[in-house]
XYZ file of C-alpha atoms in Angstrom:
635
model
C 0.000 0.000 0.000
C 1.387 3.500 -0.953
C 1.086 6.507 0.644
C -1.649 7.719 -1.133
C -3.288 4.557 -0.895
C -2.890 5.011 3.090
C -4.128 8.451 3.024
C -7.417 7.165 1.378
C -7.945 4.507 4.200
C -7.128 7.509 6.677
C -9.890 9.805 5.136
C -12.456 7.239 4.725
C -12.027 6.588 8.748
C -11.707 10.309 9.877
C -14.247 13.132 10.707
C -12.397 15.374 8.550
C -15.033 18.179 7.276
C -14.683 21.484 5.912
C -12.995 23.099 8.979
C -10.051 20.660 8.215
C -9.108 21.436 4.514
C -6.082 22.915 5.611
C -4.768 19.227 7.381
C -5.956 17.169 4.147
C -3.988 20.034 1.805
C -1.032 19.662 4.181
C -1.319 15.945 4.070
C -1.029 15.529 0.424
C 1.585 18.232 0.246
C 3.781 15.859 2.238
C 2.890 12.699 0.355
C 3.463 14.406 -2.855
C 7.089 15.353 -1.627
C 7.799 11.697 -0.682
C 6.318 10.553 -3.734
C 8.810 12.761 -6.040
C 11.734 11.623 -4.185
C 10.564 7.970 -4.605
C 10.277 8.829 -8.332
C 7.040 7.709 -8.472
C 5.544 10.415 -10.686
C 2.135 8.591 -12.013
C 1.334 8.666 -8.482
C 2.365 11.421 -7.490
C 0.180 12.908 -10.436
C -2.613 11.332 -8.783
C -1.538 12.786 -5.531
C -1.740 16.239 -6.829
C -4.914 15.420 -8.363
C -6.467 14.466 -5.336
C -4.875 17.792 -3.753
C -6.334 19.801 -6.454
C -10.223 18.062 -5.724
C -9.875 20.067 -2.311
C -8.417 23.082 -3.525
C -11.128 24.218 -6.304
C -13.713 26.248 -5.091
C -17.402 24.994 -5.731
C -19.815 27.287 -6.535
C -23.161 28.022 -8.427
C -21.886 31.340 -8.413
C -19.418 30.585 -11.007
C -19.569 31.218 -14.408
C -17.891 30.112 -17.489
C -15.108 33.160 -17.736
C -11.359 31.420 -19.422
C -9.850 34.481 -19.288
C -10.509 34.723 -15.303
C -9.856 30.931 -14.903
C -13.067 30.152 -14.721
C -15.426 27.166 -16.128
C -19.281 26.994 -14.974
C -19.454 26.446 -10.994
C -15.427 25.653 -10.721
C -12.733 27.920 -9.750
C -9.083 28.665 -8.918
C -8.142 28.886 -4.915
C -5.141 31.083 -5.631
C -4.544 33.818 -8.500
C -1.217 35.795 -9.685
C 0.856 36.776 -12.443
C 3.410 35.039 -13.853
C 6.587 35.998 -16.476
C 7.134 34.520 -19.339
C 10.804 34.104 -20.716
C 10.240 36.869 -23.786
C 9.325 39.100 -20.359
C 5.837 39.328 -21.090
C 2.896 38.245 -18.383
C -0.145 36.807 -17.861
C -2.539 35.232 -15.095
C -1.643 32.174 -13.173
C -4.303 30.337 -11.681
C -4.069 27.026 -9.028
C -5.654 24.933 -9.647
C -6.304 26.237 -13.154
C -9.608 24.462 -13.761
C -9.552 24.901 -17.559
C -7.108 22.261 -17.892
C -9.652 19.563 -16.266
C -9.552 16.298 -19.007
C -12.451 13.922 -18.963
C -9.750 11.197 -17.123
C -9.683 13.678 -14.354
C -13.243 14.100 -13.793
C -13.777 10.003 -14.314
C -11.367 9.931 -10.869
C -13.600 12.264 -9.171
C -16.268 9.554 -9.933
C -14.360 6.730 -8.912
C -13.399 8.951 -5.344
C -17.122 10.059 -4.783
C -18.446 6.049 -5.662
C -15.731 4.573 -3.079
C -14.965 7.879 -0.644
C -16.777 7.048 2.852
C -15.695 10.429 4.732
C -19.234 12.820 3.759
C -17.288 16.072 3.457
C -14.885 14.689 1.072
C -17.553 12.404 -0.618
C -19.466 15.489 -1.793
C -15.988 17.174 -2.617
C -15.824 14.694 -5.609
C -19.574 14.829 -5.898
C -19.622 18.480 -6.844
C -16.987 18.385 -8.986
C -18.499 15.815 -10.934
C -21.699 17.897 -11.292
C -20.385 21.245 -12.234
C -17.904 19.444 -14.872
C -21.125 17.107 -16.346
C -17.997 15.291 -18.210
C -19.219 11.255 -17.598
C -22.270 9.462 -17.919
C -22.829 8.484 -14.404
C -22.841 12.423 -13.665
C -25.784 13.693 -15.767
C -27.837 10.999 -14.044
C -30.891 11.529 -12.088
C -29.534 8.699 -9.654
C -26.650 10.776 -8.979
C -28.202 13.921 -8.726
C -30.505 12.671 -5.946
C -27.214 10.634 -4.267
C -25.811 14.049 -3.959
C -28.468 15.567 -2.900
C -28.879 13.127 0.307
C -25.166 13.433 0.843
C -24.661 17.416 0.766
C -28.562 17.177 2.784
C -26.780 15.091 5.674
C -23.508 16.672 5.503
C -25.832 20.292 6.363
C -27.368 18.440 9.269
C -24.565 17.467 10.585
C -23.087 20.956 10.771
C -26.032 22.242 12.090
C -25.926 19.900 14.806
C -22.021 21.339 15.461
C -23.337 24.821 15.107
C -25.597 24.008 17.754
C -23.335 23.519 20.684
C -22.709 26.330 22.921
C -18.578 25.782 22.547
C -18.624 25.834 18.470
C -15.801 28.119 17.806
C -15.618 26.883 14.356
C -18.658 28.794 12.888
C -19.911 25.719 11.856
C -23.317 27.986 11.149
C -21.558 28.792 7.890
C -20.254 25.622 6.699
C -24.047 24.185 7.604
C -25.885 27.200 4.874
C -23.533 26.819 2.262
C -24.067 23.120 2.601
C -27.806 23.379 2.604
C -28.191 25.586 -0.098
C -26.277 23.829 -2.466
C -28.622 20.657 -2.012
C -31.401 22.985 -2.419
C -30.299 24.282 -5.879
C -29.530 20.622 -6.896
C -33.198 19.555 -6.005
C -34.419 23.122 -7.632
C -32.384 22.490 -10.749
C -32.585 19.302 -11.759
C -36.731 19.190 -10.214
C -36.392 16.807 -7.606
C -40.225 17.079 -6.222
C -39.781 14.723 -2.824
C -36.255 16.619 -1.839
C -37.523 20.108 -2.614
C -40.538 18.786 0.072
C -37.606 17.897 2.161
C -36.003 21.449 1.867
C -38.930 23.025 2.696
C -39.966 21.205 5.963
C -36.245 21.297 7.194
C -35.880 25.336 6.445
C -39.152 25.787 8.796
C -38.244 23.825 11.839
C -34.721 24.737 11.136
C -35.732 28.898 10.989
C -38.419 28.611 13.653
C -37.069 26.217 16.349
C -34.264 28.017 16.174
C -32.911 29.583 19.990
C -32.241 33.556 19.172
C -30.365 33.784 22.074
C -27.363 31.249 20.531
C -24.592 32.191 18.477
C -25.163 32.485 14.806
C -28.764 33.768 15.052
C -27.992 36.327 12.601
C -26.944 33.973 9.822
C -29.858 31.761 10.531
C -32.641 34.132 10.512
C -31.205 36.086 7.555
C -29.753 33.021 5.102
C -33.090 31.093 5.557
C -35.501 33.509 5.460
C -33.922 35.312 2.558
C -33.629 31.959 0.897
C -37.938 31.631 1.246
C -37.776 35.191 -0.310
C -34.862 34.705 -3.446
C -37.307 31.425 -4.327
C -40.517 32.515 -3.500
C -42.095 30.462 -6.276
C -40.983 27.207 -4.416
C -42.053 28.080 -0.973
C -44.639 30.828 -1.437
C -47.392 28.232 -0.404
C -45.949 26.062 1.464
C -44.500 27.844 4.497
C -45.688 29.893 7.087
C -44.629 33.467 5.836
C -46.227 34.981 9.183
C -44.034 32.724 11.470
C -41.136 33.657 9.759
C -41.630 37.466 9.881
C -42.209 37.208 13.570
C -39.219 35.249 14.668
C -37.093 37.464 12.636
C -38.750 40.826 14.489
C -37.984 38.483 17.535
C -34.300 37.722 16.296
C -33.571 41.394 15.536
C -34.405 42.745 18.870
C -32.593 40.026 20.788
C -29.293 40.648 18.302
C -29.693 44.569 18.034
C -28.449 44.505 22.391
C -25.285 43.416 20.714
C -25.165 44.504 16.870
C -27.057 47.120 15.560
C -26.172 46.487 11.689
C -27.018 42.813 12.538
C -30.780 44.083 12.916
C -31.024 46.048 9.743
C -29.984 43.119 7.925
C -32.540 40.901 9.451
C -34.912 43.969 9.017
C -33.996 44.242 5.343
C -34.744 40.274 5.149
C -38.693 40.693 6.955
C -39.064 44.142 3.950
C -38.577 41.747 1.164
C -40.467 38.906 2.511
C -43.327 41.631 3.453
C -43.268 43.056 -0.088
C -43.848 39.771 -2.101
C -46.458 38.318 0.205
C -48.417 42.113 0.383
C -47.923 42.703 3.628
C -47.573 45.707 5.799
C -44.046 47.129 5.570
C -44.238 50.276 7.939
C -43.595 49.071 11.290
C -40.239 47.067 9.830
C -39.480 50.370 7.997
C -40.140 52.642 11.237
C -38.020 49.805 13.315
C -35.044 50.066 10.890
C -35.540 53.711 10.683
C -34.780 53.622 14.849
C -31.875 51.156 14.126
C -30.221 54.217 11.961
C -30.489 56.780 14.874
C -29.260 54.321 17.701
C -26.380 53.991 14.878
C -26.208 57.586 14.556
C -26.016 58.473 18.269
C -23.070 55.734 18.830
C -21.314 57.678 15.968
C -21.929 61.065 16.978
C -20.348 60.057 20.596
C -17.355 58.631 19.024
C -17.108 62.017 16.874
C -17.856 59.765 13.943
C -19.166 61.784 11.240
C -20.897 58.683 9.895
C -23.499 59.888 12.315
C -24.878 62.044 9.756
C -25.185 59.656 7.228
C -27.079 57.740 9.690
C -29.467 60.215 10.520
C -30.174 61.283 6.635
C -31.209 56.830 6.179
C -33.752 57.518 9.403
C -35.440 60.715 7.813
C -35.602 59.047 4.361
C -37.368 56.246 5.701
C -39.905 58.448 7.897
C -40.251 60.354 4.486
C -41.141 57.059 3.212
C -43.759 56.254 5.623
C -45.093 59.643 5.873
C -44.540 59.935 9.258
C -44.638 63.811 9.716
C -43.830 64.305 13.300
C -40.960 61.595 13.161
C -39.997 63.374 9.696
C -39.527 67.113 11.547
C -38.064 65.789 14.452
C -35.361 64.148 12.882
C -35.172 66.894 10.027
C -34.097 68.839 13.066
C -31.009 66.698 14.560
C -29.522 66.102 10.790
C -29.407 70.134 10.635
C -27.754 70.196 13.943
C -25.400 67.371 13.169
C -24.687 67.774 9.656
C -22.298 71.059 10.859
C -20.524 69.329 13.254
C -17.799 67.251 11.986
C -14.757 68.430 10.650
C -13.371 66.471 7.672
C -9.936 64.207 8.243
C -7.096 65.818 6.119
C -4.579 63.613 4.782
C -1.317 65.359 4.039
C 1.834 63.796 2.309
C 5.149 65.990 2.456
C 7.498 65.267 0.105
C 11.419 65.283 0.558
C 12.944 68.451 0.484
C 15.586 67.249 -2.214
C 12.395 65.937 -4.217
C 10.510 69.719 -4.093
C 14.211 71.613 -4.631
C 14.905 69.794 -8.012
C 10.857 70.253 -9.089
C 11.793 73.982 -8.233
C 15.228 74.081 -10.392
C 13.767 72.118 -13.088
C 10.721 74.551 -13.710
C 13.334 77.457 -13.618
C 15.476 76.064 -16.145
C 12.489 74.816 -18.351
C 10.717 78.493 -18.261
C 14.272 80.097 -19.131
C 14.672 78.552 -22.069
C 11.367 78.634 -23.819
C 9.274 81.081 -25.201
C 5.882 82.216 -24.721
C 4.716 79.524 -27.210
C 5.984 76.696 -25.434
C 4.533 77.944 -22.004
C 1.621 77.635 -23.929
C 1.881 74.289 -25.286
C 2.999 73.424 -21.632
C -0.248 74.302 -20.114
C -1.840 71.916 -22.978
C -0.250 69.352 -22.846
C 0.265 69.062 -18.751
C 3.161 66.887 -18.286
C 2.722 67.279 -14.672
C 0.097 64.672 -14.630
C -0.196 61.301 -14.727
C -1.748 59.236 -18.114
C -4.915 57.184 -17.545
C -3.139 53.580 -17.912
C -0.972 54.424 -15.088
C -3.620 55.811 -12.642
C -5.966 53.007 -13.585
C -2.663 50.773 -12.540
C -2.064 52.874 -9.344
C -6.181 51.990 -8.735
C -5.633 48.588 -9.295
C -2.735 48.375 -6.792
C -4.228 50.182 -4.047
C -7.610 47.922 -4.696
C -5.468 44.247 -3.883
C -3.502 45.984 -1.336
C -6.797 46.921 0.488
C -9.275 43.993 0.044
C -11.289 44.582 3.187
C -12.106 48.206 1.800
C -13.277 46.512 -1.287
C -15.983 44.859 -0.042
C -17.631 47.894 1.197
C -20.006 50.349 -0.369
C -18.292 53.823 -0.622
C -20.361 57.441 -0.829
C -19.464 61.234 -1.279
C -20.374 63.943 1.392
C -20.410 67.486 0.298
C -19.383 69.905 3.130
C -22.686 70.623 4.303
C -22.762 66.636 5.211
C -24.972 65.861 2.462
C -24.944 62.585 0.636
C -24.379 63.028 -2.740
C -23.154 59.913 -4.592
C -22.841 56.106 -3.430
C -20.862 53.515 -4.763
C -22.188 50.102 -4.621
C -21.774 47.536 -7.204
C -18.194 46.191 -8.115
C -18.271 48.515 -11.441
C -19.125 51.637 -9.135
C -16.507 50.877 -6.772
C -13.673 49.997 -9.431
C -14.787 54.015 -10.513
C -14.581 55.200 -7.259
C -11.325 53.885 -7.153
C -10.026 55.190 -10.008
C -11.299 58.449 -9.304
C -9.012 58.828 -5.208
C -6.330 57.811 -7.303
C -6.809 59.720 -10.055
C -7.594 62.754 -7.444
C -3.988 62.395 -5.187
C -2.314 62.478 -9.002
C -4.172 65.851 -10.168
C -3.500 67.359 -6.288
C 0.255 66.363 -7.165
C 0.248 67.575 -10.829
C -1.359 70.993 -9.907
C 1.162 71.847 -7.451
C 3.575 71.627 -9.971
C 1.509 73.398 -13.214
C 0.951 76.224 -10.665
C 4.553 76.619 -9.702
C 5.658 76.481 -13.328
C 2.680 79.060 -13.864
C 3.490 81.617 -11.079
C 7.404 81.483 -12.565
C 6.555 81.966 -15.975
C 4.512 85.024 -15.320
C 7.318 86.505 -13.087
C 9.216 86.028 -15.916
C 7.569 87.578 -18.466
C 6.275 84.722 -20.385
C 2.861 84.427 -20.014
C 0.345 87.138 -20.335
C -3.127 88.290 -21.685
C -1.852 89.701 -25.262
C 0.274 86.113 -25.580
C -2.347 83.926 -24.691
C -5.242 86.032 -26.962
C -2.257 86.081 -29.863
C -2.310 82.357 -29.714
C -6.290 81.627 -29.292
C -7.130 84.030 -32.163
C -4.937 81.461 -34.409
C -7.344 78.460 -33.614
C -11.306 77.343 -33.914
C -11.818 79.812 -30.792
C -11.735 82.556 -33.522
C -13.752 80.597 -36.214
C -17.350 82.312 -37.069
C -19.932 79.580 -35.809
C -23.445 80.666 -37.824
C -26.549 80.049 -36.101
C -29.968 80.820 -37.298
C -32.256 82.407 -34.812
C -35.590 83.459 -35.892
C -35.135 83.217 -39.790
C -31.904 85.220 -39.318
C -28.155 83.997 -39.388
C -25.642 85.315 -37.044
C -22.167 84.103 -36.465
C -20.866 83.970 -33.013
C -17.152 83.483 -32.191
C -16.392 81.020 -29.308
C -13.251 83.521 -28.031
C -15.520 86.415 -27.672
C -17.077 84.913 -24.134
C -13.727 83.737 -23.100
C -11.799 87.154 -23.185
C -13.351 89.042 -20.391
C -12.853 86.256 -17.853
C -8.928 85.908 -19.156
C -8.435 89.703 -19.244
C -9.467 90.024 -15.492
C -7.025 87.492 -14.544
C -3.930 89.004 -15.948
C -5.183 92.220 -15.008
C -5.802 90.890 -11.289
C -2.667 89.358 -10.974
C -0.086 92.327 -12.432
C -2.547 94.112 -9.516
C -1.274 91.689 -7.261
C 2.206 91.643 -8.068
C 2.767 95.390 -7.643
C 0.756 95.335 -4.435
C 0.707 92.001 -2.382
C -1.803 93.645 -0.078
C -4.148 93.642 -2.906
C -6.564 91.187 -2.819
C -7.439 89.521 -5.768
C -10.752 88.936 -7.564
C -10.814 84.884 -8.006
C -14.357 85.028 -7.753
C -15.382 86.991 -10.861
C -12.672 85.055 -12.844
C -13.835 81.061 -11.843
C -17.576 81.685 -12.467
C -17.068 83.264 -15.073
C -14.615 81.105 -16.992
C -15.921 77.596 -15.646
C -19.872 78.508 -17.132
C -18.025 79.660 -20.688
C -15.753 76.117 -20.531
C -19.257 74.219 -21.072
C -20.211 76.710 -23.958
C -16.591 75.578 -25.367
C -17.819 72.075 -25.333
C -21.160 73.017 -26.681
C -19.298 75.066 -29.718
C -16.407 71.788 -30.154
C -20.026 69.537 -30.587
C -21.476 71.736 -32.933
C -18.068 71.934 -35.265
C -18.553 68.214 -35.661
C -21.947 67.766 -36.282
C -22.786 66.577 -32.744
C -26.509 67.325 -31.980
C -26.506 69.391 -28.614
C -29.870 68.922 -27.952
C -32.505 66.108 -26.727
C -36.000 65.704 -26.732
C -38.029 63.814 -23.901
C -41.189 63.492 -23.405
C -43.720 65.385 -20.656
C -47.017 63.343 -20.880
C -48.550 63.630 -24.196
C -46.036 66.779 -24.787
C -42.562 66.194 -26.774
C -40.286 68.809 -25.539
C -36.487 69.868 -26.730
C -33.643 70.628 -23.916
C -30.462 71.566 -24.205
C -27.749 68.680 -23.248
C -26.097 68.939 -20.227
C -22.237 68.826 -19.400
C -22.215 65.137 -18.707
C -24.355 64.775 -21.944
C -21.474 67.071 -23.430
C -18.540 64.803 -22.388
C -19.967 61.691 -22.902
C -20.606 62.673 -26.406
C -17.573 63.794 -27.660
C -15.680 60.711 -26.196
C -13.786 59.231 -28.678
C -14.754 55.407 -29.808
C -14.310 53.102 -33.220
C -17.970 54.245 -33.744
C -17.825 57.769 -32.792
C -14.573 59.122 -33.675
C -14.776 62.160 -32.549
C -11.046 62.845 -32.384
C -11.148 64.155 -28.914
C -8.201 63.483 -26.842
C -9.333 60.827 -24.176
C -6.746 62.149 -21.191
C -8.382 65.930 -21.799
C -11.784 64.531 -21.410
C -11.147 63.011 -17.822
C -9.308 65.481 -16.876
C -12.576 67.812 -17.638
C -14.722 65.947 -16.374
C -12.752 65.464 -12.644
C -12.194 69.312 -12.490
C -16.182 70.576 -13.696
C -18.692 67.389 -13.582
C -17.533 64.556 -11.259
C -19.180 64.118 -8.035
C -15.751 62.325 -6.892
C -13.956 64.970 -8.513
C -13.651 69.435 -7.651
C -17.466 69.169 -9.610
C -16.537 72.867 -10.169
C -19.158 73.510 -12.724
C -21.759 72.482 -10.236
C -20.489 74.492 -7.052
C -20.280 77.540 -9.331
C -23.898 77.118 -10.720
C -25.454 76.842 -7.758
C -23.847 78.931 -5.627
C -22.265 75.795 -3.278
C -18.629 77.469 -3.092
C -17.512 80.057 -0.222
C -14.803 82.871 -0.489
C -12.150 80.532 0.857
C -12.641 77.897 -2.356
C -11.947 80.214 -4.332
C -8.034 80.042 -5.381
C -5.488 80.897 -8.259
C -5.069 77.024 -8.329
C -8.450 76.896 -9.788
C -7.979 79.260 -12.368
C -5.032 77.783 -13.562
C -6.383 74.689 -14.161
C -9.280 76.466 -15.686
C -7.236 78.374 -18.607
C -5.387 74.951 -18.911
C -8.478 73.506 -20.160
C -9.788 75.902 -22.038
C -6.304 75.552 -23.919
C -6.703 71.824 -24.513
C -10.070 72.382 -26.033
C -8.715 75.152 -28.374
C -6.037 72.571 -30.077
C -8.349 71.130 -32.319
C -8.590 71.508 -35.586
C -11.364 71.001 -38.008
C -11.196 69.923 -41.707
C -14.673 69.564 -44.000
C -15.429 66.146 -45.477
């Protein structure tokens, strides 16, 4: 008998389960070792085979995805990147489940038929579902043998979940377990072990002792599970029972976790909605979870507190509940002021900010005014799109607990004002920090090299207007209003605000007690920026209107910015010609919630006197040159 051989014999008399994956991979590891010094590498094949059977995650979550490593319901356990000798990379995956042959899934057969340890038994089983590659597994036999095995295996978790000295969450291992012999039954229509399901989820969620550990997961994965299949169990549980031993379960669990009772909350909503029943009294009761959340918070000078409170006075909105609704109105107004923002400040090497310095002096000595131009177009100061969607990337694997969480936008007043939920939303979010801390570092520099090409004669109102009356700016755009043509010229609306700047700042450089005017210069020149847009759409034939509907009316409305930008975004189908790095950059500085959302703030009057800065305008007359490099041509 071989080691392997032994290690079969072993399993089939153990209680090995689920909690001891790590011993049977550590097991094998060693008998593979001894079996490559023996030499013997057609077992030790097998070895790793049987290694591999543990390893691959089993899930009817899974979908058929090669170039994540994926085939339907099997998975990797472990993911990198590997190097190839010509220096290129790609993904690595262990154990890389697209190289399963029809040999391998004939000895997961052979292991489920003869395996007597349950937990390993529907190891094999499941593989040999999910890969459908013999005869044997596409059976109706089978199907039901696995469904009594996972069935028993969920029992027999439960019953370990059950003692008061389970340290092992067991409660976990026991709904996985149980749900994935519920979706067999579901899927392949197995009548008498769908009945089975059913009765076992009622005693199971009803006898259950709320005062015992894993109460949460109990209430929420079983009742949830009546809910996500209603059709199966709509008439054949007791949806009444259910909804009151949850209410029960929440109050017991909210002494200890607060969140804990939302989510049970959440689970009694959607149960209430799709068997018409009254949802007030859950919605009032999660409404009071928020502000016991909120007054924890505001104790530990979380500013989460107001967030909180804003969930509670949606949800009285929501229920109508007027004198909950002012009462609450009343402590967000008073909290919403309260908290001051965290700052997070980086300082950079002296040596590092000394050599930015000299480099910026030496660059602006030895062009001309044209290239301080073409500097403030092309803004080499900032990072390209690849590389911050890298720097994302990076920061998103070196903070995986973050990940998992939903992330939103406060404006200073407190106010919620975007959320970021699913996995695309977050990925944007993501991008959008990192592609913030890049355009904080890149503006520090544009303004220095700004501020020392001024001083130095190089910049100035006649040099900029000499080089925007050379481009489109200073093209006639005809328009017909009323029967009538006029032509308009895009740099006519654009002069005042850059005139005032140059004028403010000579003020400000013969005087530094003056005070300068950044007010009249950023609202002016952020509104005109969108007109720029407007003006770049209309040159190519872009419509800059859209028509919706207002009952039996159609109506015609002018596009807004984020219509604007998403237009003119360059694409096989819509080559618009419009530089892709100037776009995002636009849209972070005027339109993006996660961004400075300038063109917002200055529309509706959201900015004080102190958010007002030269920075600003810099950046501003940086985009407005980007948008004048274009050039059109007629087709």
């Amino acid at each position: 008998m071989n080691e392997l051989e032994q290690f079969y014999e072993k399993l089939n008399k153990s209680d090995y389960d689920h909690r001891s994956s790590h011993d049977i991979n550590s097991e094998l590891q060693k008998i593979s070792t001894i079996l490559n010094e023996k030499k013997d590498y057609k077992t030790l094949e097998i070895s790793e085979l049987e290694r591999q059977a543990f390893s691959i995650t089993k899930s009817f979550n899974k979908v058929e995805d090669s170039d994540k490593g994926t085939i339907n319901g099997l998975s990797w356990k472990m993911s990198g990147t590997q190097t190839f000798e010509d220096g290129s990379t790609g993904s690595l995956y262990w154990p890389d489940v697209r190289n399963l042959k029809n040999d391998d899934f004939q000895y997961f057969e052979n292991r489920y038929k003869t395996c007597e340890n349950l937990y390993a038994k529907t190891e094999f089983g499941l593989l040999m579902y999910f890969g459908t590659q013999t005869a044997y597994s596409k059976h109706i036999d089978f199907k039901k043998s696995l469904f009594k095995d996972l069935f028993d295996l969920s029992q027999y978790y439960l019953n370990k979940a059950k003692k008061p000295d389970d340290k092992n969450h067991y409660i976990l291992d026991y709904y996985t377990t149980f749900k994935n012999a519920f979706l067999i039954a579901y899927k392949s229509k197995l009548i008498e072990e769908l009945e089975q399901i059913v009765k076992s989820v009622s005693e199971t969620h009803n006898g259950w002792d709320i005062r015992m550990d894993g109460t949460l997961r109990v209430l929420i994965d079983l009742s949830s599970l009546t809910s996500e299949y209603f059709k199966v169990f709509k008439d054949k549980v007791d949806y009444n029972k259910i909804l009151l031993k949850n209410k029960q379960g929440a109050e017991e669990i909210e002494k200890n976790h607060i969140w804990g009772a939302i989510y049970v909350t959440n689970a009694n909503i959607e149960i209430a909605k799709k068997t018409n029943k009254q949802i007030d009294s859950f919605l009032e009761y999660k409404a009071e979870l928020y502000l016991k959340l909120s007054d924890d918070a505001e104790k530990g000078g979380n500013m989460a507190a107001v967030t909180f409170t804003e969930n509670a006075l949606r949800i009285y909105q929501q229920v109508k509940n007027k004198e909950r609704v002012t009462e609450v109105e009343k402590k967000y107004s008073e909290q919403r002021g309260k908290f001051k923002l965290a700052t997070i400040r980086q300082d950079f090497p002296k040596e590092h900010t000394d050599k930015i310095t000299q480099n910026i002096k030496e660059t602006v000595s030895a062009v001309n005014e044209n290239d301080i131009i073409h500097y403030l177009i092309i803004t080499p100061w900032y990072n390209k799109i690849e590389s911050i969607k890298l720097m994302a990337n990076d920061t998103k694997k070196r903070s995986l607990l973050k990940s998992l969480f939903s992330s939103s936008i406060l404006d200073k007043y407190g106010n919620t004002i975007d959320t970021f939920n699913t996995e695309e939303e977050k990925d944007a979010f993501n991008f959008w920090q990192s592609y913030g801390y890049n355009f904080q570092i890149g503006t520090q520099t544009m303004y220095q090299f700004f501020i020392e090409a001024f001083k130095a004669g190089k910049i100035s109102y006649n040099s900029i207007l000499m080089y925007l009356e050379q481009t489109w700016f200073n093209e006639p755009i005809i328009r017909n209003y009323n029967g009538e043509a006029f032509g308009i010229l895009p740099i006519d609306l654009i002069k005042p605000g850059i005139k005032r700047m140059f004028i403010e700042l000579d003020s400000f450089y013969a005087d530094n007690d003056y005070e300068l005017d950044y007010v009249t210069i950023v609202d002016s020149l952020v509104l005109k920026i969108e007109t720029l847009i407007r003006n770049f759409c209309e040159k190519i034939g872009i419509a800059t209107f859209k028509t919706r509907q207002k009952g039996n009316d159609k109506l015609v409305m002018e596009k807004l910015l984020d219509d604007l930008l998403a237009d003119v975004k360059s694409s096989d189908i819509n080559h618009t010609g419009f530089d892709e790095e100037d776009r995002i950059f636009i849209k972070y500085v005027l339109s993006e919630k996660a961004g400075l959302n300038l063109r917002n703030q200055v529309a509706h009057g959201l900015m004080d006197i102190n958010e007002y800065s030269l920075d600003n305008i810099i950046v501003i007359l940086s985009i407005i040159l980007k948008i004048s490099k274009y050039s059109f041509t007629k087709k």
